[in-house]
């Protein structure tokens, strides 16, 4: 089984990238991906992100058990507006997580607006994915140590493992808090191998970020020196545990 925990659907208003539905379907067919958690691309206003959330919810309804949703409104929206939309996504649309894009939305995860995301995730009992890597200083993985310790019952997934630029900080963060996990998009195979041995493969999750990246990410898992058991954890078992997918 293969579960992609990091994929987008919609037009990205920060990075000018179109994440299409056709690409997601093709990814499932070409690379035998079984389940994908879709999140909106980067949106500034509530109306646009609500439209993208609704499109993701429609995909989940049309393809039950194959596509799931992750909420990603801008945390700088007014508190009541932000909470209402996230609650709608989780409680009404069945979404399985929340995203903080530290870079696209200029959010420090330990700041006021970052903290409100973790508080809400705790109430709703869902994980939080946080962009790490490009986007210093907000995207530094060590910024997640304090939130992880403050909310020990919230699973936090560090998107991209800090990329290469913040790989060292990823290891520091994972040593500090057991509820920190990481998706493996845009990270090096040798780091993944070392970290799986050091921290356990159960703390790493497969993802693509962009559908075009699926083959590359799969090849990395299969060729970087992981055991069969470690590959199984990364490709689907970790996601099933963290996001409680059946």
PDB file of C-alpha atoms in Angstrom:
ATOM      1  CA  UNK A   1       0.000   0.000   0.000  1.00  0.00           C
ATOM      2  CA  UNK A   2       1.106   3.584  -0.710  1.00  0.00           C
ATOM      3  CA  UNK A   3      -0.328   6.623   1.090  1.00  0.00           C
ATOM      4  CA  UNK A   4       0.590  10.145  -0.002  1.00  0.00           C
ATOM      5  CA  UNK A   5       0.129  12.478   2.974  1.00  0.00           C
ATOM      6  CA  UNK A   6       1.217  15.659   1.190  1.00  0.00           C
ATOM      7  CA  UNK A   7      -0.551  16.686  -2.006  1.00  0.00           C
ATOM      8  CA  UNK A   8      -2.265  19.862  -3.200  1.00  0.00           C
ATOM      9  CA  UNK A   9      -5.346  20.639  -5.264  1.00  0.00           C
ATOM     10  CA  UNK A  10      -6.093  24.059  -6.727  1.00  0.00           C
ATOM     11  CA  UNK A  11      -4.358  27.214  -7.854  1.00  0.00           C
ATOM     12  CA  UNK A  12      -1.527  28.431  -5.616  1.00  0.00           C
ATOM     13  CA  UNK A  13      -1.821  32.188  -5.145  1.00  0.00           C
ATOM     14  CA  UNK A  14       1.666  32.510  -3.645  1.00  0.00           C
ATOM     15  CA  UNK A  15       3.771  30.308  -5.921  1.00  0.00           C
ATOM     16  CA  UNK A  16       1.663  30.596  -9.122  1.00  0.00           C
ATOM     17  CA  UNK A  17       1.321  26.846  -9.546  1.00  0.00           C
ATOM     18  CA  UNK A  18      -1.761  24.937 -10.672  1.00  0.00           C
ATOM     19  CA  UNK A  19      -2.256  21.619  -8.884  1.00  0.00           C
ATOM     20  CA  UNK A  20      -4.812  19.823 -11.030  1.00  0.00           C
ATOM     21  CA  UNK A  21      -7.244  17.021 -10.351  1.00  0.00           C
ATOM     22  CA  UNK A  22      -6.168  15.215 -13.507  1.00  0.00           C
ATOM     23  CA  UNK A  23      -2.597  15.025 -12.196  1.00  0.00           C
ATOM     24  CA  UNK A  24      -3.767  13.469  -8.947  1.00  0.00           C
ATOM     25  CA  UNK A  25      -5.788  10.796 -10.731  1.00  0.00           C
ATOM     26  CA  UNK A  26      -2.889  10.039 -13.059  1.00  0.00           C
ATOM     27  CA  UNK A  27      -0.549   9.726 -10.067  1.00  0.00           C
ATOM     28  CA  UNK A  28      -2.827   7.129  -8.476  1.00  0.00           C
ATOM     29  CA  UNK A  29      -2.988   5.119 -11.687  1.00  0.00           C
ATOM     30  CA  UNK A  30       0.638   5.407 -12.813  1.00  0.00           C
ATOM     31  CA  UNK A  31       2.324   4.827  -9.459  1.00  0.00           C
ATOM     32  CA  UNK A  32      -0.316   2.670  -7.744  1.00  0.00           C
ATOM     33  CA  UNK A  33      -0.918   5.201  -4.979  1.00  0.00           C
ATOM     34  CA  UNK A  34      -3.805   3.931  -2.852  1.00  0.00           C
ATOM     35  CA  UNK A  35      -4.690   6.974  -0.761  1.00  0.00           C
ATOM     36  CA  UNK A  36      -3.869  10.686  -0.915  1.00  0.00           C
ATOM     37  CA  UNK A  37      -4.466  13.448   1.614  1.00  0.00           C
ATOM     38  CA  UNK A  38      -5.222  16.599  -0.387  1.00  0.00           C
ATOM     39  CA  UNK A  39      -4.764  20.117   0.930  1.00  0.00           C
ATOM     40  CA  UNK A  40      -5.467  23.435  -0.775  1.00  0.00           C
ATOM     41  CA  UNK A  41      -2.726  25.345  -2.472  1.00  0.00           C
ATOM     42  CA  UNK A  42      -1.736  28.605  -0.767  1.00  0.00           C
ATOM     43  CA  UNK A  43      -4.691  31.006  -0.549  1.00  0.00           C
ATOM     44  CA  UNK A  44      -4.928  34.406   1.105  1.00  0.00           C
ATOM     45  CA  UNK A  45      -8.661  34.923   1.668  1.00  0.00           C
ATOM     46  CA  UNK A  46     -11.384  32.812   3.202  1.00  0.00           C
ATOM     47  CA  UNK A  47     -13.574  32.659   0.083  1.00  0.00           C
ATOM     48  CA  UNK A  48     -10.851  31.139  -2.088  1.00  0.00           C
ATOM     49  CA  UNK A  49      -9.687  28.574   0.440  1.00  0.00           C
ATOM     50  CA  UNK A  50     -13.294  27.590   1.149  1.00  0.00           C
ATOM     51  CA  UNK A  51     -13.781  26.876  -2.553  1.00  0.00           C
ATOM     52  CA  UNK A  52     -10.653  24.719  -2.594  1.00  0.00           C
ATOM     53  CA  UNK A  53     -11.737  22.888   0.549  1.00  0.00           C
ATOM     54  CA  UNK A  54     -15.086  22.146  -1.102  1.00  0.00           C
ATOM     55  CA  UNK A  55     -13.343  20.806  -4.214  1.00  0.00           C
ATOM     56  CA  UNK A  56     -11.241  18.482  -2.053  1.00  0.00           C
ATOM     57  CA  UNK A  57     -14.343  17.329  -0.181  1.00  0.00           C
ATOM     58  CA  UNK A  58     -16.002  16.500  -3.495  1.00  0.00           C
ATOM     59  CA  UNK A  59     -12.990  14.388  -4.485  1.00  0.00           C
ATOM     60  CA  UNK A  60     -13.222  12.524  -1.178  1.00  0.00           C
ATOM     61  CA  UNK A  61     -16.939  11.877  -1.706  1.00  0.00           C
ATOM     62  CA  UNK A  62     -16.453  10.725  -5.300  1.00  0.00           C
ATOM     63  CA  UNK A  63     -13.512   8.462  -4.412  1.00  0.00           C
ATOM     64  CA  UNK A  64     -14.198   7.221  -0.868  1.00  0.00           C
ATOM     65  CA  UNK A  65     -11.216   5.663   0.827  1.00  0.00           C
ATOM     66  CA  UNK A  66      -8.853   7.028  -1.822  1.00  0.00           C
ATOM     67  CA  UNK A  67      -8.823  10.786  -1.203  1.00  0.00           C
ATOM     68  CA  UNK A  68      -8.975  12.660   2.095  1.00  0.00           C
ATOM     69  CA  UNK A  69      -8.777  16.327   3.042  1.00  0.00           C
ATOM     70  CA  UNK A  70      -6.471  18.547   5.085  1.00  0.00           C
ATOM     71  CA  UNK A  71      -7.552  22.081   6.008  1.00  0.00           C
ATOM     72  CA  UNK A  72      -5.217  24.948   5.115  1.00  0.00           C
ATOM     73  CA  UNK A  73      -6.728  28.392   5.711  1.00  0.00           C
ATOM     74  CA  UNK A  74      -4.377  31.269   6.444  1.00  0.00           C
ATOM     75  CA  UNK A  75      -3.805  31.335  10.235  1.00  0.00           C
ATOM     76  CA  UNK A  76      -3.668  35.146  10.062  1.00  0.00           C
ATOM     77  CA  UNK A  77      -7.393  35.247   9.309  1.00  0.00           C
ATOM     78  CA  UNK A  78      -9.568  36.531  12.137  1.00  0.00           C
ATOM     79  CA  UNK A  79      -9.731  33.929  14.890  1.00  0.00           C
ATOM     80  CA  UNK A  80     -13.455  33.256  14.564  1.00  0.00           C
ATOM     81  CA  UNK A  81     -13.270  32.997  10.770  1.00  0.00           C
ATOM     82  CA  UNK A  82     -10.299  30.647  10.920  1.00  0.00           C
ATOM     83  CA  UNK A  83     -11.845  28.374  13.550  1.00  0.00           C
ATOM     84  CA  UNK A  84     -15.211  28.246  11.808  1.00  0.00           C
ATOM     85  CA  UNK A  85     -13.630  27.077   8.543  1.00  0.00           C
ATOM     86  CA  UNK A  86     -11.352  24.498  10.159  1.00  0.00           C
ATOM     87  CA  UNK A  87     -14.247  23.124  12.198  1.00  0.00           C
ATOM     88  CA  UNK A  88     -16.366  22.923   9.046  1.00  0.00           C
ATOM     89  CA  UNK A  89     -13.606  20.977   7.312  1.00  0.00           C
ATOM     90  CA  UNK A  90     -13.082  18.497  10.141  1.00  0.00           C
ATOM     91  CA  UNK A  91     -16.563  18.146  11.602  1.00  0.00           C
ATOM     92  CA  UNK A  92     -18.684  18.447   8.438  1.00  0.00           C
ATOM     93  CA  UNK A  93     -16.391  17.495   5.550  1.00  0.00           C
ATOM     94  CA  UNK A  94     -14.435  14.789   7.381  1.00  0.00           C
ATOM     95  CA  UNK A  95     -10.948  16.238   6.902  1.00  0.00           C
ATOM     96  CA  UNK A  96      -8.164  14.463   8.770  1.00  0.00           C
ATOM     97  CA  UNK A  97      -5.665  17.236   9.553  1.00  0.00           C
ATOM     98  CA  UNK A  98      -4.663  20.907   9.508  1.00  0.00           C
ATOM     99  CA  UNK A  99      -1.745  22.573   7.709  1.00  0.00           C
ATOM    100  CA  UNK A 100       0.418  25.540   8.692  1.00  0.00           C
ATOM    101  CA  UNK A 101       2.381  26.876   5.736  1.00  0.00           C
ATOM    102  CA  UNK A 102       5.010  28.902   7.561  1.00  0.00           C
ATOM    103  CA  UNK A 103       6.534  30.201   4.321  1.00  0.00           C
ATOM    104  CA  UNK A 104       3.484  30.983   2.185  1.00  0.00           C
ATOM    105  CA  UNK A 105       1.497  32.537   5.038  1.00  0.00           C
ATOM    106  CA  UNK A 106       4.435  34.010   6.992  1.00  0.00           C
ATOM    107  CA  UNK A 107       3.489  32.215  10.209  1.00  0.00           C
ATOM    108  CA  UNK A 108       5.801  31.478  13.109  1.00  0.00           C
ATOM    109  CA  UNK A 109       4.468  28.189  14.518  1.00  0.00           C
ATOM    110  CA  UNK A 110       5.266  29.319  18.044  1.00  0.00           C
ATOM    111  CA  UNK A 111       3.677  32.743  17.623  1.00  0.00           C
ATOM    112  CA  UNK A 112       0.152  33.787  18.487  1.00  0.00           C
ATOM    113  CA  UNK A 113      -1.479  32.718  15.237  1.00  0.00           C
ATOM    114  CA  UNK A 114       0.564  29.537  15.049  1.00  0.00           C
ATOM    115  CA  UNK A 115      -0.412  28.591  18.582  1.00  0.00           C
ATOM    116  CA  UNK A 116      -4.116  28.949  17.859  1.00  0.00           C
ATOM    117  CA  UNK A 117      -3.753  26.226  15.213  1.00  0.00           C
ATOM    118  CA  UNK A 118      -2.329  23.753  17.728  1.00  0.00           C
ATOM    119  CA  UNK A 119      -5.007  24.646  20.277  1.00  0.00           C
ATOM    120  CA  UNK A 120      -7.716  23.974  17.726  1.00  0.00           C
ATOM    121  CA  UNK A 121      -6.065  20.755  16.567  1.00  0.00           C
ATOM    122  CA  UNK A 122      -6.006  19.594  20.177  1.00  0.00           C
ATOM    123  CA  UNK A 123      -9.740  20.268  20.517  1.00  0.00           C
ATOM    124  CA  UNK A 124     -10.523  18.490  17.244  1.00  0.00           C
ATOM    125  CA  UNK A 125      -8.043  15.645  17.839  1.00  0.00           C
ATOM    126  CA  UNK A 126      -6.306  15.947  14.461  1.00  0.00           C
ATOM    127  CA  UNK A 127      -2.617  16.224  13.474  1.00  0.00           C
ATOM    128  CA  UNK A 128      -0.963  19.410  12.236  1.00  0.00           C
ATOM    129  CA  UNK A 129       1.376  19.445   9.246  1.00  0.00           C
ATOM    130  CA  UNK A 130       3.874  22.325   9.235  1.00  0.00           C
ATOM    131  CA  UNK A 131       6.016  23.449   6.301  1.00  0.00           C
ATOM    132  CA  UNK A 132       9.737  23.323   7.131  1.00  0.00           C
ATOM    133  CA  UNK A 133      12.866  24.118   5.150  1.00  0.00           C
ATOM    134  CA  UNK A 134      12.701  26.985   2.669  1.00  0.00           C
ATOM    135  CA  UNK A 135      11.385  30.111   4.355  1.00  0.00           C
ATOM    136  CA  UNK A 136      13.826  30.914   7.138  1.00  0.00           C
ATOM    137  CA  UNK A 137      13.301  31.853   9.959  1.00  0.00           C
ATOM    138  CA  UNK A 138       9.681  30.698  10.309  1.00  0.00           C
ATOM    139  CA  UNK A 139      10.294  27.341   8.578  1.00  0.00           C
ATOM    140  CA  UNK A 140      13.120  26.241  10.887  1.00  0.00           C
ATOM    141  CA  UNK A 141      12.146  22.803  12.287  1.00  0.00           C
ATOM    142  CA  UNK A 142      13.434  23.712  15.748  1.00  0.00           C
ATOM    143  CA  UNK A 143      10.613  26.272  15.976  1.00  0.00           C
ATOM    144  CA  UNK A 144       8.355  23.259  16.474  1.00  0.00           C
ATOM    145  CA  UNK A 145      10.022  22.001  19.637  1.00  0.00           C
ATOM    146  CA  UNK A 146       8.153  24.385  21.943  1.00  0.00           C
ATOM    147  CA  UNK A 147       4.710  23.735  20.382  1.00  0.00           C
ATOM    148  CA  UNK A 148       5.333  19.981  20.409  1.00  0.00           C
ATOM    149  CA  UNK A 149       6.201  20.057  24.104  1.00  0.00           C
ATOM    150  CA  UNK A 150       3.289  22.386  24.887  1.00  0.00           C
ATOM    151  CA  UNK A 151       0.828  20.120  23.044  1.00  0.00           C
ATOM    152  CA  UNK A 152       2.166  16.594  23.637  1.00  0.00           C
ATOM    153  CA  UNK A 153      -1.124  15.015  22.554  1.00  0.00           C
ATOM    154  CA  UNK A 154      -1.014  16.682  19.116  1.00  0.00           C
ATOM    155  CA  UNK A 155       0.929  14.857  16.422  1.00  0.00           C
ATOM    156  CA  UNK A 156       2.946  17.345  14.362  1.00  0.00           C
ATOM    157  CA  UNK A 157       4.245  16.422  10.919  1.00  0.00           C
ATOM    158  CA  UNK A 158       7.230  18.425   9.662  1.00  0.00           C
ATOM    159  CA  UNK A 159       6.687  18.729   5.924  1.00  0.00           C
ATOM    160  CA  UNK A 160       9.850  18.134   3.866  1.00  0.00           C
ATOM    161  CA  UNK A 161      12.054  17.145   6.848  1.00  0.00           C
ATOM    162  CA  UNK A 162      13.447  20.682   6.719  1.00  0.00           C
ATOM    163  CA  UNK A 163      14.611  20.033   3.145  1.00  0.00           C
ATOM    164  CA  UNK A 164      18.399  19.882   2.849  1.00  0.00           C
ATOM    165  CA  UNK A 165      18.900  23.416   4.126  1.00  0.00           C
ATOM    166  CA  UNK A 166      17.470  22.549   7.561  1.00  0.00           C
ATOM    167  CA  UNK A 167      18.228  18.815   7.778  1.00  0.00           C
ATOM    168  CA  UNK A 168      20.357  19.231  10.896  1.00  0.00           C
ATOM    169  CA  UNK A 169      17.601  21.126  12.658  1.00  0.00           C
ATOM    170  CA  UNK A 170      15.145  18.354  11.794  1.00  0.00           C
ATOM    171  CA  UNK A 171      17.239  15.861  13.749  1.00  0.00           C
ATOM    172  CA  UNK A 172      17.460  18.254  16.701  1.00  0.00           C
ATOM    173  CA  UNK A 173      13.682  18.658  16.749  1.00  0.00           C
ATOM    174  CA  UNK A 174      12.973  14.940  16.501  1.00  0.00           C
ATOM    175  CA  UNK A 175      15.282  14.225  19.412  1.00  0.00           C
ATOM    176  CA  UNK A 176      13.463  16.799  21.527  1.00  0.00           C
ATOM    177  CA  UNK A 177       9.838  15.718  21.104  1.00  0.00           C
ATOM    178  CA  UNK A 178       8.392  12.255  20.389  1.00  0.00           C
ATOM    179  CA  UNK A 179       5.195  13.685  18.855  1.00  0.00           C
ATOM    180  CA  UNK A 180       7.168  15.235  15.982  1.00  0.00           C
ATOM    181  CA  UNK A 181       6.966  13.307  12.716  1.00  0.00           C
ATOM    182  CA  UNK A 182       8.087  14.230   9.204  1.00  0.00           C
ATOM    183  CA  UNK A 183       7.005  13.726   5.631  1.00  0.00           C
ATOM    184  CA  UNK A 184       9.874  12.872   3.311  1.00  0.00           C
ATOM    185  CA  UNK A 185       9.199  15.188   0.366  1.00  0.00           C
ATOM    186  CA  UNK A 186      12.246  17.028  -0.971  1.00  0.00           C
ATOM    187  CA  UNK A 187      14.671  15.419   1.478  1.00  0.00           C
ATOM    188  CA  UNK A 188      17.767  13.362   0.689  1.00  0.00           C
ATOM    189  CA  UNK A 189      17.745   9.575   0.651  1.00  0.00           C
ATOM    190  CA  UNK A 190      20.838   9.250   2.807  1.00  0.00           C
ATOM    191  CA  UNK A 191      19.253  11.428   5.494  1.00  0.00           C
ATOM    192  CA  UNK A 192      16.096   9.349   5.397  1.00  0.00           C
ATOM    193  CA  UNK A 193      18.118   6.166   5.856  1.00  0.00           C
ATOM    194  CA  UNK A 194      20.094   7.586   8.785  1.00  0.00           C
ATOM    195  CA  UNK A 195      17.007   9.032  10.472  1.00  0.00           C
ATOM    196  CA  UNK A 196      14.922   5.883  10.023  1.00  0.00           C
ATOM    197  CA  UNK A 197      17.645   3.945  11.822  1.00  0.00           C
ATOM    198  CA  UNK A 198      18.064   6.583  14.548  1.00  0.00           C
ATOM    199  CA  UNK A 199      14.476   7.656  15.247  1.00  0.00           C
ATOM    200  CA  UNK A 200      12.467   4.788  13.785  1.00  0.00           C
ATOM    201  CA  UNK A 201      10.794   4.587  10.400  1.00  0.00           C
ATOM    202  CA  UNK A 202       7.406   4.969  12.102  1.00  0.00           C
ATOM    203  CA  UNK A 203       8.108   8.699  12.400  1.00  0.00           C
ATOM    204  CA  UNK A 204       8.402   9.276   8.651  1.00  0.00           C
ATOM    205  CA  UNK A 205       5.597   9.483   6.111  1.00  0.00           C
ATOM    206  CA  UNK A 206       5.580   9.258   2.331  1.00  0.00           C
ATOM    207  CA  UNK A 207       4.451  12.279   0.341  1.00  0.00           C
ATOM    208  CA  UNK A 208       4.812  13.873  -3.076  1.00  0.00           C
ATOM    209  CA  UNK A 209       3.944  17.587  -2.684  1.00  0.00           C
ATOM    210  CA  UNK A 210       3.466  17.688  -6.458  1.00  0.00           C
ATOM    211  CA  UNK A 211       2.109  14.779  -8.501  1.00  0.00           C
ATOM    212  CA  UNK A 212       5.063  15.050 -10.886  1.00  0.00           C
ATOM    213  CA  UNK A 213       7.317  14.189  -7.954  1.00  0.00           C
ATOM    214  CA  UNK A 214       5.685  10.826  -7.185  1.00  0.00           C
ATOM    215  CA  UNK A 215       8.126   8.650  -9.115  1.00  0.00           C
ATOM    216  CA  UNK A 216      11.134  10.395  -7.623  1.00  0.00           C
ATOM    217  CA  UNK A 217       9.893  10.049  -4.051  1.00  0.00           C
ATOM    218  CA  UNK A 218       8.996   6.385  -4.520  1.00  0.00           C
ATOM    219  CA  UNK A 219      12.397   5.628  -6.019  1.00  0.00           C
ATOM    220  CA  UNK A 220      14.051   7.313  -3.039  1.00  0.00           C
ATOM    221  CA  UNK A 221      12.236   5.075  -0.561  1.00  0.00           C
ATOM    222  CA  UNK A 222      12.999   1.931  -2.526  1.00  0.00           C
ATOM    223  CA  UNK A 223      16.686   2.622  -3.281  1.00  0.00           C
ATOM    224  CA  UNK A 224      18.194   4.511  -0.319  1.00  0.00           C
ATOM    225  CA  UNK A 225      19.008   1.427   1.752  1.00  0.00           C
ATOM    226  CA  UNK A 226      15.913   0.998   3.907  1.00  0.00           C
ATOM    227  CA  UNK A 227      14.783  -2.436   5.032  1.00  0.00           C
ATOM    228  CA  UNK A 228      11.489  -3.822   3.738  1.00  0.00           C
ATOM    229  CA  UNK A 229       9.913  -3.189   7.128  1.00  0.00           C
ATOM    230  CA  UNK A 230      11.122   0.426   7.167  1.00  0.00           C
ATOM    231  CA  UNK A 231       9.743   0.958   3.678  1.00  0.00           C
ATOM    232  CA  UNK A 232       6.348  -0.357   4.748  1.00  0.00           C
ATOM    233  CA  UNK A 233       6.238   2.071   7.654  1.00  0.00           C
ATOM    234  CA  UNK A 234       7.167   5.034   5.493  1.00  0.00           C
ATOM    235  CA  UNK A 235       4.928   4.149   2.558  1.00  0.00           C
ATOM    236  CA  UNK A 236       1.741   3.600   4.532  1.00  0.00           C
ATOM    237  CA  UNK A 237       1.868   2.364   8.134  1.00  0.00           C
ATOM    238  CA  UNK A 238       3.030   5.681   9.616  1.00  0.00           C
ATOM    239  CA  UNK A 239       0.269   7.552   7.783  1.00  0.00           C
ATOM    240  CA  UNK A 240      -2.338   5.052   8.914  1.00  0.00           C
ATOM    241  CA  UNK A 241      -1.228   5.592  12.504  1.00  0.00           C
ATOM    242  CA  UNK A 242      -0.793   9.380  12.511  1.00  0.00           C
ATOM    243  CA  UNK A 243      -3.890  10.217  10.446  1.00  0.00           C
ATOM    244  CA  UNK A 244      -5.947   7.214  11.590  1.00  0.00           C
ATOM    245  CA  UNK A 245      -6.703   6.073   8.064  1.00  0.00           C
ATOM    246  CA  UNK A 246      -8.287   2.688   7.471  1.00  0.00           C
TER     247      UNK A 246
END
